[in-house]
Coordinates of C-alpha atoms in Angstrom, one line a residue:
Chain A
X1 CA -5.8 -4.5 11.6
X2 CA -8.4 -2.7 13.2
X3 CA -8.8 0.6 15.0
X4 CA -8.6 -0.1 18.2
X5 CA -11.6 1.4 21.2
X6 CA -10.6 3.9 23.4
X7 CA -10.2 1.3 26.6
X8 CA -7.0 2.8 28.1
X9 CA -6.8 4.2 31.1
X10 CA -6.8 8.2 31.5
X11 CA -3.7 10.2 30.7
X12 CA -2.0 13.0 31.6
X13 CA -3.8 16.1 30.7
X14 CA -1.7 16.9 27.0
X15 CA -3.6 19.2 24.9
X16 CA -4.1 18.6 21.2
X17 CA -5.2 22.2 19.3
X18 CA -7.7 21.8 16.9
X19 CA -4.7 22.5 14.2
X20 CA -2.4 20.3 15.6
X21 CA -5.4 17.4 15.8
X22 CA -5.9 18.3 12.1
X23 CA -2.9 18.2 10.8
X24 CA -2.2 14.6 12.4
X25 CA -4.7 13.5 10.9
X26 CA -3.7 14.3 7.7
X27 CA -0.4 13.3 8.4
X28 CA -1.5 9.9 9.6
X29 CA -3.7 9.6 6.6
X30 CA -0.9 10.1 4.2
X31 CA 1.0 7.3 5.9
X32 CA -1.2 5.0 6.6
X33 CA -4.2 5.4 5.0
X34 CA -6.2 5.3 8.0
X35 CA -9.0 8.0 8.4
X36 CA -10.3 9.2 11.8
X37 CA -12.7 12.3 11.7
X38 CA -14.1 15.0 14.5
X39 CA -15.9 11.6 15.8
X40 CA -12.7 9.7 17.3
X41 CA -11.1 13.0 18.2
X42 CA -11.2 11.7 22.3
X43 CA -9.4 8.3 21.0
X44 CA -6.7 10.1 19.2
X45 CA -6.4 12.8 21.2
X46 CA -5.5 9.7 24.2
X47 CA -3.3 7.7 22.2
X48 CA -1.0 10.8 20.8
X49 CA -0.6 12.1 24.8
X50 CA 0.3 8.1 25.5
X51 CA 2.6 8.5 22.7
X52 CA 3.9 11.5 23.8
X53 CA 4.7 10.5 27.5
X54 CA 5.8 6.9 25.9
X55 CA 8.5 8.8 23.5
X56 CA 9.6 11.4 26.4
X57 CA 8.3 14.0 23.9
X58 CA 7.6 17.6 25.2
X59 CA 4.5 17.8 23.3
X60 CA 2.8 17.2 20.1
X61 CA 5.3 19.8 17.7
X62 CA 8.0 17.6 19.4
X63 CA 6.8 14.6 18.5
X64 CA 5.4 15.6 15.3
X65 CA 8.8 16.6 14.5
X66 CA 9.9 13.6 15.0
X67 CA 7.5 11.5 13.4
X68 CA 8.7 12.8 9.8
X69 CA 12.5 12.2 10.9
X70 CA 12.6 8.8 12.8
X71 CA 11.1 5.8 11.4
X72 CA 10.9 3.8 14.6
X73 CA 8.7 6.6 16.1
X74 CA 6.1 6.1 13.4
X75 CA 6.2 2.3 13.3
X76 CA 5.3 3.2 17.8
X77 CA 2.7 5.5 16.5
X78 CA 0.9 3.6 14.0
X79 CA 1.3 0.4 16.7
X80 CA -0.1 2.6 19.1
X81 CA -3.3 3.8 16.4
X82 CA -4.0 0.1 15.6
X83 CA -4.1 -3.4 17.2
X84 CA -2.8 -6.9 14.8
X85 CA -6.1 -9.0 15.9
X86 CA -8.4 -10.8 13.0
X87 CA -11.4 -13.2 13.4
X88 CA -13.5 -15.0 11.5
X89 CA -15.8 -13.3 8.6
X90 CA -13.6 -9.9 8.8
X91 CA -14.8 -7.4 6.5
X92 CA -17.3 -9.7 4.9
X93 CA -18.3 -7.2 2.5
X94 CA -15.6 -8.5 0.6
X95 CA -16.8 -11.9 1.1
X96 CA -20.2 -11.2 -0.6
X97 CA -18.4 -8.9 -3.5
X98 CA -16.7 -12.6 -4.4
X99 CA -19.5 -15.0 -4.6
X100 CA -21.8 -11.9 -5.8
X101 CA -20.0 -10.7 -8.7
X102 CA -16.3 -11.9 -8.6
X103 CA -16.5 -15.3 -9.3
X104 CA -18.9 -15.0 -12.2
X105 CA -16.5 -13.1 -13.9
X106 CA -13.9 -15.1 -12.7
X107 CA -15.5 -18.5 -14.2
X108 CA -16.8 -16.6 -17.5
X109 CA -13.8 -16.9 -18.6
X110 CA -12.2 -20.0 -17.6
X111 CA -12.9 -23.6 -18.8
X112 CA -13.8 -25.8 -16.0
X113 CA -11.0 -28.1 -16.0
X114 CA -9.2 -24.7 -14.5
X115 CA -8.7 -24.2 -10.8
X116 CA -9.9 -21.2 -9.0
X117 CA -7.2 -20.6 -7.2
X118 CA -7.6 -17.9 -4.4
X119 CA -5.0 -16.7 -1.8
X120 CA -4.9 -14.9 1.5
X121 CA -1.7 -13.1 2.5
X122 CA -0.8 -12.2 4.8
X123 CA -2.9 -14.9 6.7
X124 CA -2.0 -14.5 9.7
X125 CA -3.5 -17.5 11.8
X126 CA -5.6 -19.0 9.5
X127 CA -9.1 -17.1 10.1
X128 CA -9.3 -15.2 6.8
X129 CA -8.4 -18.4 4.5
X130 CA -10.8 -20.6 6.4
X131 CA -13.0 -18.2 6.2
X132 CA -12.9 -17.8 2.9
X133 CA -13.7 -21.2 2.4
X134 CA -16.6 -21.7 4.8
X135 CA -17.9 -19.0 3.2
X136 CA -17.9 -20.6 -0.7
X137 CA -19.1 -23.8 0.9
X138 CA -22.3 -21.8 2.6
X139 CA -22.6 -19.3 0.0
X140 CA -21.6 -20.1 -3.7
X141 CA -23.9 -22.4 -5.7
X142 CA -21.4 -23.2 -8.3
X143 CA -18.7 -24.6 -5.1
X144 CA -19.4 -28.3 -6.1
X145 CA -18.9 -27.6 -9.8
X146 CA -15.1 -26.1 -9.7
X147 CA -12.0 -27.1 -8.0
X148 CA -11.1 -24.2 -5.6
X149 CA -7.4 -23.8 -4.5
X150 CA -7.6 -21.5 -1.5
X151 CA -4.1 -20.8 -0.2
X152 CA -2.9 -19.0 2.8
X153 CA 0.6 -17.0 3.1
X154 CA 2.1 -15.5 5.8
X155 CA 5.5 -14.4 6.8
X156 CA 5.4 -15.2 10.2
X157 CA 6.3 -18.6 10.8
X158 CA 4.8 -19.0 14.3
X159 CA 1.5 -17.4 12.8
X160 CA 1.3 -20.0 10.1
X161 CA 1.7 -23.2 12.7
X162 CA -1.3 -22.0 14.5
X163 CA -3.1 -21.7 10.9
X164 CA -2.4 -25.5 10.3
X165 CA -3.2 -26.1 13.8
X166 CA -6.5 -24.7 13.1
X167 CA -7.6 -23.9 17.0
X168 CA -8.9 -21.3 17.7
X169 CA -11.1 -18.8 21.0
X170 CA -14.2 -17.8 21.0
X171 CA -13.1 -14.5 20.6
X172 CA -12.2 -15.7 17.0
X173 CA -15.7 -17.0 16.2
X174 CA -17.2 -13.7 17.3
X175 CA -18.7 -13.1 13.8
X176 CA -19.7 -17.2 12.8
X177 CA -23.4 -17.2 13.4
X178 CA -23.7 -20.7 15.8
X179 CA -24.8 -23.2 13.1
X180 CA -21.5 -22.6 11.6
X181 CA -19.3 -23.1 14.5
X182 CA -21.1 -26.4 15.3
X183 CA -21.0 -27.1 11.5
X184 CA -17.2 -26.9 11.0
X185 CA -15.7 -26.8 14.4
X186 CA -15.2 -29.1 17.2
X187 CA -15.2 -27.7 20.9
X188 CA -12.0 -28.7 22.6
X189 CA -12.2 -28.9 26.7
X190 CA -10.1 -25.9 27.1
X191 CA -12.7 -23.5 25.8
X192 CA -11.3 -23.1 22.2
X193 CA -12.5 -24.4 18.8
X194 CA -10.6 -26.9 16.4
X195 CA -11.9 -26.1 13.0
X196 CA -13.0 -29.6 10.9
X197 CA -10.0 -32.0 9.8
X198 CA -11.0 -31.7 6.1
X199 CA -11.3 -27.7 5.9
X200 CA -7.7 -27.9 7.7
X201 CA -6.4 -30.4 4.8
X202 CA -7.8 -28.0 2.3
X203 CA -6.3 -24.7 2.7
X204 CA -2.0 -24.8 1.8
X205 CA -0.4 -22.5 4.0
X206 CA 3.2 -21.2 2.9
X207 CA 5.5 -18.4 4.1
X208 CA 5.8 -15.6 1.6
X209 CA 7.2 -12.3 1.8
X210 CA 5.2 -10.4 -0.4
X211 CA 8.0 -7.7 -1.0
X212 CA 10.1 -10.6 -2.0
X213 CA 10.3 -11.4 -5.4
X214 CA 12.1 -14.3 -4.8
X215 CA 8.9 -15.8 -2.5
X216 CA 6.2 -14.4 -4.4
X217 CA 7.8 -15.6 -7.8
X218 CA 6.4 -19.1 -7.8
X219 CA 2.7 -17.7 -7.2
X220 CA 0.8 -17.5 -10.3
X221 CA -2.0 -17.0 -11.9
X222 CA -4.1 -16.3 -8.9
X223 CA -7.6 -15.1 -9.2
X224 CA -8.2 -13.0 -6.4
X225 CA -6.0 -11.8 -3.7
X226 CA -7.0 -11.1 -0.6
X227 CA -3.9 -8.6 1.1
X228 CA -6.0 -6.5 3.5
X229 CA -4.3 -4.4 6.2
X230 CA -0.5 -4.9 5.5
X231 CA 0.2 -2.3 2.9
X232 CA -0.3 0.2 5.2
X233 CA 2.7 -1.1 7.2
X234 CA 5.2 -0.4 4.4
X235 CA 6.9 2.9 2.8
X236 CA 6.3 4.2 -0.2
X237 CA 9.2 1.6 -2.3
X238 CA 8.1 -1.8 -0.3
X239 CA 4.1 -1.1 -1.1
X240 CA 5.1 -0.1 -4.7
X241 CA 7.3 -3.6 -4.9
X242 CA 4.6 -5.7 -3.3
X243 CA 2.3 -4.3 -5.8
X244 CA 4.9 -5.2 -8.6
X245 CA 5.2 -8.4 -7.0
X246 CA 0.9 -9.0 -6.1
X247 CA 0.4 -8.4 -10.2
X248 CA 2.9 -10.5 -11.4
X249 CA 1.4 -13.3 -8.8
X250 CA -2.2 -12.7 -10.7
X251 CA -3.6 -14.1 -13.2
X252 CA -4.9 -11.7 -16.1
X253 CA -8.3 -9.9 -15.2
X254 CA -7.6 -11.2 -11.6
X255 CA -8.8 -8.7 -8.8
X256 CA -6.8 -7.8 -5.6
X257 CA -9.1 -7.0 -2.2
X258 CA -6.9 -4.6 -0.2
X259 CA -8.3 -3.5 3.5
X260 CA -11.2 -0.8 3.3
X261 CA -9.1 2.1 4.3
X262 CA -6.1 1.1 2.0
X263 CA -6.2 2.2 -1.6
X264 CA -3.9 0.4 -4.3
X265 CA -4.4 4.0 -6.8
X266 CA -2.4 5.4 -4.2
X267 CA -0.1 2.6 -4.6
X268 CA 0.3 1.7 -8.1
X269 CA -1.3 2.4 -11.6
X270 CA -1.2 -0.6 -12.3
X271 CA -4.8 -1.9 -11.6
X272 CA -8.2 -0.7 -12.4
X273 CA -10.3 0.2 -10.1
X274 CA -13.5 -1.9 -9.8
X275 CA -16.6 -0.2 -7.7
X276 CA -19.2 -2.9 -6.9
X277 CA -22.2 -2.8 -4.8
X278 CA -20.3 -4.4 -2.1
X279 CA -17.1 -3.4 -2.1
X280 CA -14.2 -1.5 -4.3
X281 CA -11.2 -4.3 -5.6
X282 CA -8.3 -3.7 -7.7
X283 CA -8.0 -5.6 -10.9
X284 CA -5.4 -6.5 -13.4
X285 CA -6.6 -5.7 -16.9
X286 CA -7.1 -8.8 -18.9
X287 CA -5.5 -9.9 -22.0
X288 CA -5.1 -7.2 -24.2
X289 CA -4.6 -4.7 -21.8
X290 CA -1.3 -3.5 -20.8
X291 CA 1.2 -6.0 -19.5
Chain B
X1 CA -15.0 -31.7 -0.4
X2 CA -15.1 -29.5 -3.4
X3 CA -12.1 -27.6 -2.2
X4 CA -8.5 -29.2 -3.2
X5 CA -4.7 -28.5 -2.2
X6 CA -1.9 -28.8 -4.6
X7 CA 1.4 -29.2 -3.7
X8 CA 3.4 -25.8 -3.5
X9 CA 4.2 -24.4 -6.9
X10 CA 8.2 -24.8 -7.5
X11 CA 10.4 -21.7 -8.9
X12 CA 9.1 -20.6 -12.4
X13 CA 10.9 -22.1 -15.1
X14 CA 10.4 -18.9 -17.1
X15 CA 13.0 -16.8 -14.9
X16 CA 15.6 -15.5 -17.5
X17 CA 18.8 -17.0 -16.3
X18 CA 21.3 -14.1 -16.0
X19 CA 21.6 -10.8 -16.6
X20 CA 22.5 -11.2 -20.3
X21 CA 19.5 -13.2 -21.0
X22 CA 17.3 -10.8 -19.2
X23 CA 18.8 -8.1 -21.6
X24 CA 17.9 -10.0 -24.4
X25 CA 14.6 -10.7 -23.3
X26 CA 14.1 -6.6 -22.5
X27 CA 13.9 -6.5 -26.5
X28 CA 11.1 -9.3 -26.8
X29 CA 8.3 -8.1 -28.3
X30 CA 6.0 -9.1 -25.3
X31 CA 5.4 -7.3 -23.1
X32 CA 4.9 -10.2 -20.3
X33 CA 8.6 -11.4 -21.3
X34 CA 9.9 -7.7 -21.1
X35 CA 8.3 -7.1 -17.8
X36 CA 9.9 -10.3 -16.1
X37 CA 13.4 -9.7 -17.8
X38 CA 13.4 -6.1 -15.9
X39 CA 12.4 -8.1 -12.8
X40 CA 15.0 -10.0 -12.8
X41 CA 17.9 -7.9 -14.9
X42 CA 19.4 -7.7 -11.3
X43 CA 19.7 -5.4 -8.2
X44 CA 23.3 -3.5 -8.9
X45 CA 24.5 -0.2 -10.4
X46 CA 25.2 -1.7 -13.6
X47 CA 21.6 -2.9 -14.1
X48 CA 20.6 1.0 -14.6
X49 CA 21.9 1.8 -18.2
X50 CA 20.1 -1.3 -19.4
X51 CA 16.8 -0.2 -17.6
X52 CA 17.5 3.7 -18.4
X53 CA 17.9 2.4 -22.2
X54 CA 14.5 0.0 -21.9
X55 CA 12.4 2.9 -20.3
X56 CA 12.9 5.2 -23.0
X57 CA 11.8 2.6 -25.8
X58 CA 9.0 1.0 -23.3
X59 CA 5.3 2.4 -24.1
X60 CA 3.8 -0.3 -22.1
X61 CA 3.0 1.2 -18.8
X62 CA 3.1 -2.1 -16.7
X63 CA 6.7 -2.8 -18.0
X64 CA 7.1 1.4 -17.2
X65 CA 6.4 0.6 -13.8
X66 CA 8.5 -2.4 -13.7
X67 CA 11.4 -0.4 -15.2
X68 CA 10.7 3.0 -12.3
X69 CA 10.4 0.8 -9.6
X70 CA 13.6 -1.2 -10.4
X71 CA 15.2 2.0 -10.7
X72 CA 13.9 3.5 -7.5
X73 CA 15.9 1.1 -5.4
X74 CA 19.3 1.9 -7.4
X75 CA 20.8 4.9 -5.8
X76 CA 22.7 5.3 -9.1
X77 CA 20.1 5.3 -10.6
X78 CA 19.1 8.9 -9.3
X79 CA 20.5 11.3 -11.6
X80 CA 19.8 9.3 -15.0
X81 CA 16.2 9.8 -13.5
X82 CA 16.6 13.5 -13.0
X83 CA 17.1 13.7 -16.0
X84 CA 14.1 12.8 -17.4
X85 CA 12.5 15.5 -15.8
X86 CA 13.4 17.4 -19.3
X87 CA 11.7 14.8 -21.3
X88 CA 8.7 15.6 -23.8
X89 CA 7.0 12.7 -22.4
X90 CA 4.8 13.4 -19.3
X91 CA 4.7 9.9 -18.5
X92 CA 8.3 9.5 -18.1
X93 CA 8.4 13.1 -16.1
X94 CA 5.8 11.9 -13.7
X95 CA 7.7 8.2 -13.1
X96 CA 10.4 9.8 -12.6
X97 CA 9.4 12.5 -10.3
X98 CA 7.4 9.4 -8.5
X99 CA 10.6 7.3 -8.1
X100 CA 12.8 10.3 -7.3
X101 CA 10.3 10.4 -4.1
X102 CA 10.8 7.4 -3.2
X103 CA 14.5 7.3 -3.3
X104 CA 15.2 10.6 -1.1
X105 CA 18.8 9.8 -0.2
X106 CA 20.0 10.1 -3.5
X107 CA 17.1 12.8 -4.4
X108 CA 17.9 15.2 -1.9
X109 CA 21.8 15.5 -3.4
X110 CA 20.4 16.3 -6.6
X111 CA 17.8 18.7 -5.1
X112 CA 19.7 22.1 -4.6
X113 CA 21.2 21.7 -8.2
X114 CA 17.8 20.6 -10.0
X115 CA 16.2 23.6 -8.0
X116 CA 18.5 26.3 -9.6
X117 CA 18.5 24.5 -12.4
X118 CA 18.1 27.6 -16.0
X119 CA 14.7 25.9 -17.2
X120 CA 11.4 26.9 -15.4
X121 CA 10.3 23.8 -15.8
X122 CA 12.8 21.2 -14.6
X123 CA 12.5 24.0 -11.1
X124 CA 8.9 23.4 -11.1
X125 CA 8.8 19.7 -11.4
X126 CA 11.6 19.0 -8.7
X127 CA 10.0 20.8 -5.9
X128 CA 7.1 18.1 -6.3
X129 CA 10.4 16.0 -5.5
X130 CA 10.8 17.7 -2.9
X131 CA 7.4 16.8 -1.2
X132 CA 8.8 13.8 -0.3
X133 CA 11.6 15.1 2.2
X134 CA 11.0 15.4 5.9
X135 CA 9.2 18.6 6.2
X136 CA 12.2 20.6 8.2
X137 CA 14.4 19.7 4.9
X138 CA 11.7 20.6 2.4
X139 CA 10.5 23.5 4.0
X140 CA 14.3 24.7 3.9
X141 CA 14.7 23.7 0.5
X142 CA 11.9 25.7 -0.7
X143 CA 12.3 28.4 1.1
X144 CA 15.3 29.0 -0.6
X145 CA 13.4 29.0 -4.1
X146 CA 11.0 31.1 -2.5
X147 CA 13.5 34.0 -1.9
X148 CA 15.0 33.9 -5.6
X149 CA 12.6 32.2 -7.7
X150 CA 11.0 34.7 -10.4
X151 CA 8.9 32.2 -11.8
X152 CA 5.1 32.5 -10.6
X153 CA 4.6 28.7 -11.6
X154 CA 7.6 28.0 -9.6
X155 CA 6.9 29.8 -7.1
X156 CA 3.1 28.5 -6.6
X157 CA 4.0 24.9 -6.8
X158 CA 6.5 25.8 -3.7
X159 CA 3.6 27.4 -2.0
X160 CA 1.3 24.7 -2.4
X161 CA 3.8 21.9 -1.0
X162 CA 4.5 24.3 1.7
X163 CA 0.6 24.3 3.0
X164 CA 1.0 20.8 2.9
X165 CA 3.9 20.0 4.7
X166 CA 5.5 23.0 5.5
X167 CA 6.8 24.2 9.0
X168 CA 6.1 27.4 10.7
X169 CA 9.7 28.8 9.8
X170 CA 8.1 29.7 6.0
X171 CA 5.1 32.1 7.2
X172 CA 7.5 34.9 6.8
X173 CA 8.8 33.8 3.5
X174 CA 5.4 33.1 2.3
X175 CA 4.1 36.8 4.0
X176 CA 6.9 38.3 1.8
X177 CA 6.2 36.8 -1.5
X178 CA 3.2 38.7 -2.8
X179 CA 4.9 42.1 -2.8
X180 CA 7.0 40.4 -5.8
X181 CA 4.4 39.4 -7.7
X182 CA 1.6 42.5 -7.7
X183 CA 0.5 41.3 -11.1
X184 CA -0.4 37.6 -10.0
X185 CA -3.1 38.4 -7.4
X186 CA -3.5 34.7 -7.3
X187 CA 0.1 34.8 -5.1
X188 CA -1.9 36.3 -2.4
X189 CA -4.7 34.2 -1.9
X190 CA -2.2 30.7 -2.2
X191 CA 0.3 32.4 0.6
X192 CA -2.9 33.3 2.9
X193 CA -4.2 29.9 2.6
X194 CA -0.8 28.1 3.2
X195 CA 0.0 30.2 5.9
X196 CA -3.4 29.6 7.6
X197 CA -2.6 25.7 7.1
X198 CA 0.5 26.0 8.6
X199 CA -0.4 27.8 12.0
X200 CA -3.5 26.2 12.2
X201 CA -5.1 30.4 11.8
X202 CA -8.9 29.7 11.7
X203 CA -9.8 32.7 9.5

């Protein structure tokens, strides 16, 4: 999830007061953990007037008002603050923090007859799994020397046939420098991409619900988790059960990667908080630490 | 290839079978086995003596949370966790203020009662519930502790929420407050700021 760029067309002329623009955004914030400062004030200011015609609100107390009483009004305002859209090499900061530092300490500590076993939920269509994978394959010395279980996890059905399907637009590739594409993707006559036969055989893809217990439950000892941009989506019980349920799924010292404006110490105590050149993750403490 | 695919894992075999056996495994001296028994001790009402019972012998704070968020989804689980609020131990205040959020159904019942409530304390601690309530229903809630309350640390807490969340109907609460408290000068300053927060005043 992304925020999305100011593209709509204009609005009616609704006027946000500077309080009223502060106070949303710290409202917002609280929910969602997304941040927008003085610098987006045009964007929001746009989407809360389309929000407000959209909801047949009088105004922005209205809707305010009913942002803290109705939950289908905030699901439409956070919809309306942020587009479901992902692509290749997302947030590849946290791409670099795993070959640079993760898997080092990852491997330290297990024997090499153990898999690495990494997993990317939700995974939507497929791009952040594969990703992952391209990305050990151009960028991790040590790939050839470990088996590497990368699985992806979604619960959208739909979502994960296009994952094993594997095509994908140009749009997609927007952030795979060239040599990559042509390295592990076919072009296909309609414009899109098919990624390479044996990355698709390589990657599981599963339907989870990770406020399940009863889907996450078979997961286990994972070594990282890569759950960016869903937490957000959740109240205050589901994120605290699919951080129950993300720590029971990991292995011990295993690191979670949550989206850069989520934060699991808002979520849960039960991680530490790692800060690395690259990019803050979540880990489980090892053995000897608390449960 | 260096990357592999194995087959999809099957159901852990280390599930306690029924509620019995996760009871039994809640006394394990593991922590991993206790924290998986209160996973799985089961979703219903009578699940909460068992996990009320397990949180006040559990020091481990990954089976604590285990135990608070299993209790956060049983509405009757709601006034075993107010009553924690009295406890010694700050952890198990704090979990249980944190679960009481999260559960403000059953929370806002016990709200007006825990909010008179004789000790200072057990006042203090559930208007922090209270910052979980749509902010019409707090604000009206503390309000009402605002106009009685003759506890300055009460009374503070209530004005901090209220600059967070508050609606413009408290201003003239808040404005009135300081005048009952001309020894706290620090009353002043809080009820200027939330006021300021809450009308969006500049200076």
């Amino acid at each position: 999830m992304r925020a999305e760029k100011p593209d709509q067309p204009d609005s009616p002329d609704i006027r946000i007061a500077d309080h009223e623009f502060r106070r949303f955004c710290d409202f917002l914030y609280r929910r969602t953990g997304i941040v927008f400062g003085d610098g987006q004030r045009a964007y929001v200011e746009r989407r809360l007037a389309d929000r407000i015609l959209a909801a047949g609100s009088r105004g922005f107390s209205d809707l305010f008002a009913r942002l803290l009483v109705e939950p289908d009004e905030l699901e439409h305002l956070i919809s309306a603050f942020t587009v479901n859209e992902t692509y290749f090499f997302r947030e590849d900061y946290q791409l670099r923090c795993l070959t640079s530092t993760l898997l080092d300490r990852i491997t330290a500590r297990k024997r090499r007859s153990q898999p690495i076993r990494l997993w990317s939920v939700p995974c939507s269509t497929g791009e952040e799994p594969y990703s992952i994978a391209i990305w050990l394959l151009e960028n991790w010395p040590h790939v050839d020397s470990w088996d590497i279980e990368i699985v992806g996890s979604d619960i959208d059905v739909q979502a994960l046939k296009a994952a094993r399907d594997g095509i994908y637009s140009e749009r997609s590739l927007m952030r795979l420098p060239r040599p990559l594409v042509a390295k592990y993707f076919t072009a296909l006559t309609d414009g899109r991409y098919r990624i390479d036969d044996a990355l698709r055989g390589s990657v599981q893809f599963s339907q989870v619900n990770i406020i399940d217990q009863g889907d996450t439950g078979p997961w286990r000892d994972m070594d990282v988790i890569f759950c960016r941009n869903v937490l957000i989506y959740f109240d205050d019980m589901a994120r605290r059960t699919a951080a129950n349920n993300l720590y029971d799924c990991l292995a011990p010292g295993g690191y979670i990667c949550l989206g850069h404006t989520e934060s699991m110490s808002r979520i849960s105590p039960l991680f530490h908080v790692c800060r690395f050149p690259e990019a803050i993750v979540y880990q489980k403490p090892g053995e000897g630490g608390h449960a | 290839m260096p990357l592999i695919r194995r087959d999809p894992p099957s159901p852990s075999g280390e599930i306690p079978t029924s509620p019995e056996a996760a009871r039994q495994d809640m006394l394990s001296g593991d922590p991993l086995v206790r924290r998986r028994a209160v996973r799985h001790l089961g979703d219903g009402p009578q699940a909460v003596p068992s996990l009320m019972e397990a949180l006040r012998r559990e020091g481990e704070p990954a089976v604590r949370e285990a135990i608070f968020t299993a209790l956060a989804a049983l509405p009757d689980a709601a006034e075993p966790l107010a009553s924690l609020l009295r406890s010694q131990d700050a952890g198990l205040r704090n979990g249980a203020i944190e679960a009481l959020q999260a559960m403000p159904g059953p929370a806002r019942l016990l709200l007006p009662g825990l909010l008179a409530d004789s000790d200072a304390d057990v006042r203090l601690l559930s208007a922090e519930i209270a910052r979980g309530l749509p902010a019409g229903e707090a604000t009206a809630l503390l309000c009402g502790v605002l106009e009685r309350e003759s506890d300055v640390n009460v009374c503070m807490t209530a004005i901090e929420i209220l600059a967070e969340i508050g609606t413009p109907e408290a201003v003239p609460i808040l404005r009135g407050l300081p005048r009952r408290f001309p020894a706290a000068p620090v009353v002043g300053f809080a009820v200027d700021i939330a006021a300021k927060r809450i009308t969006g005043a500049q200076n």
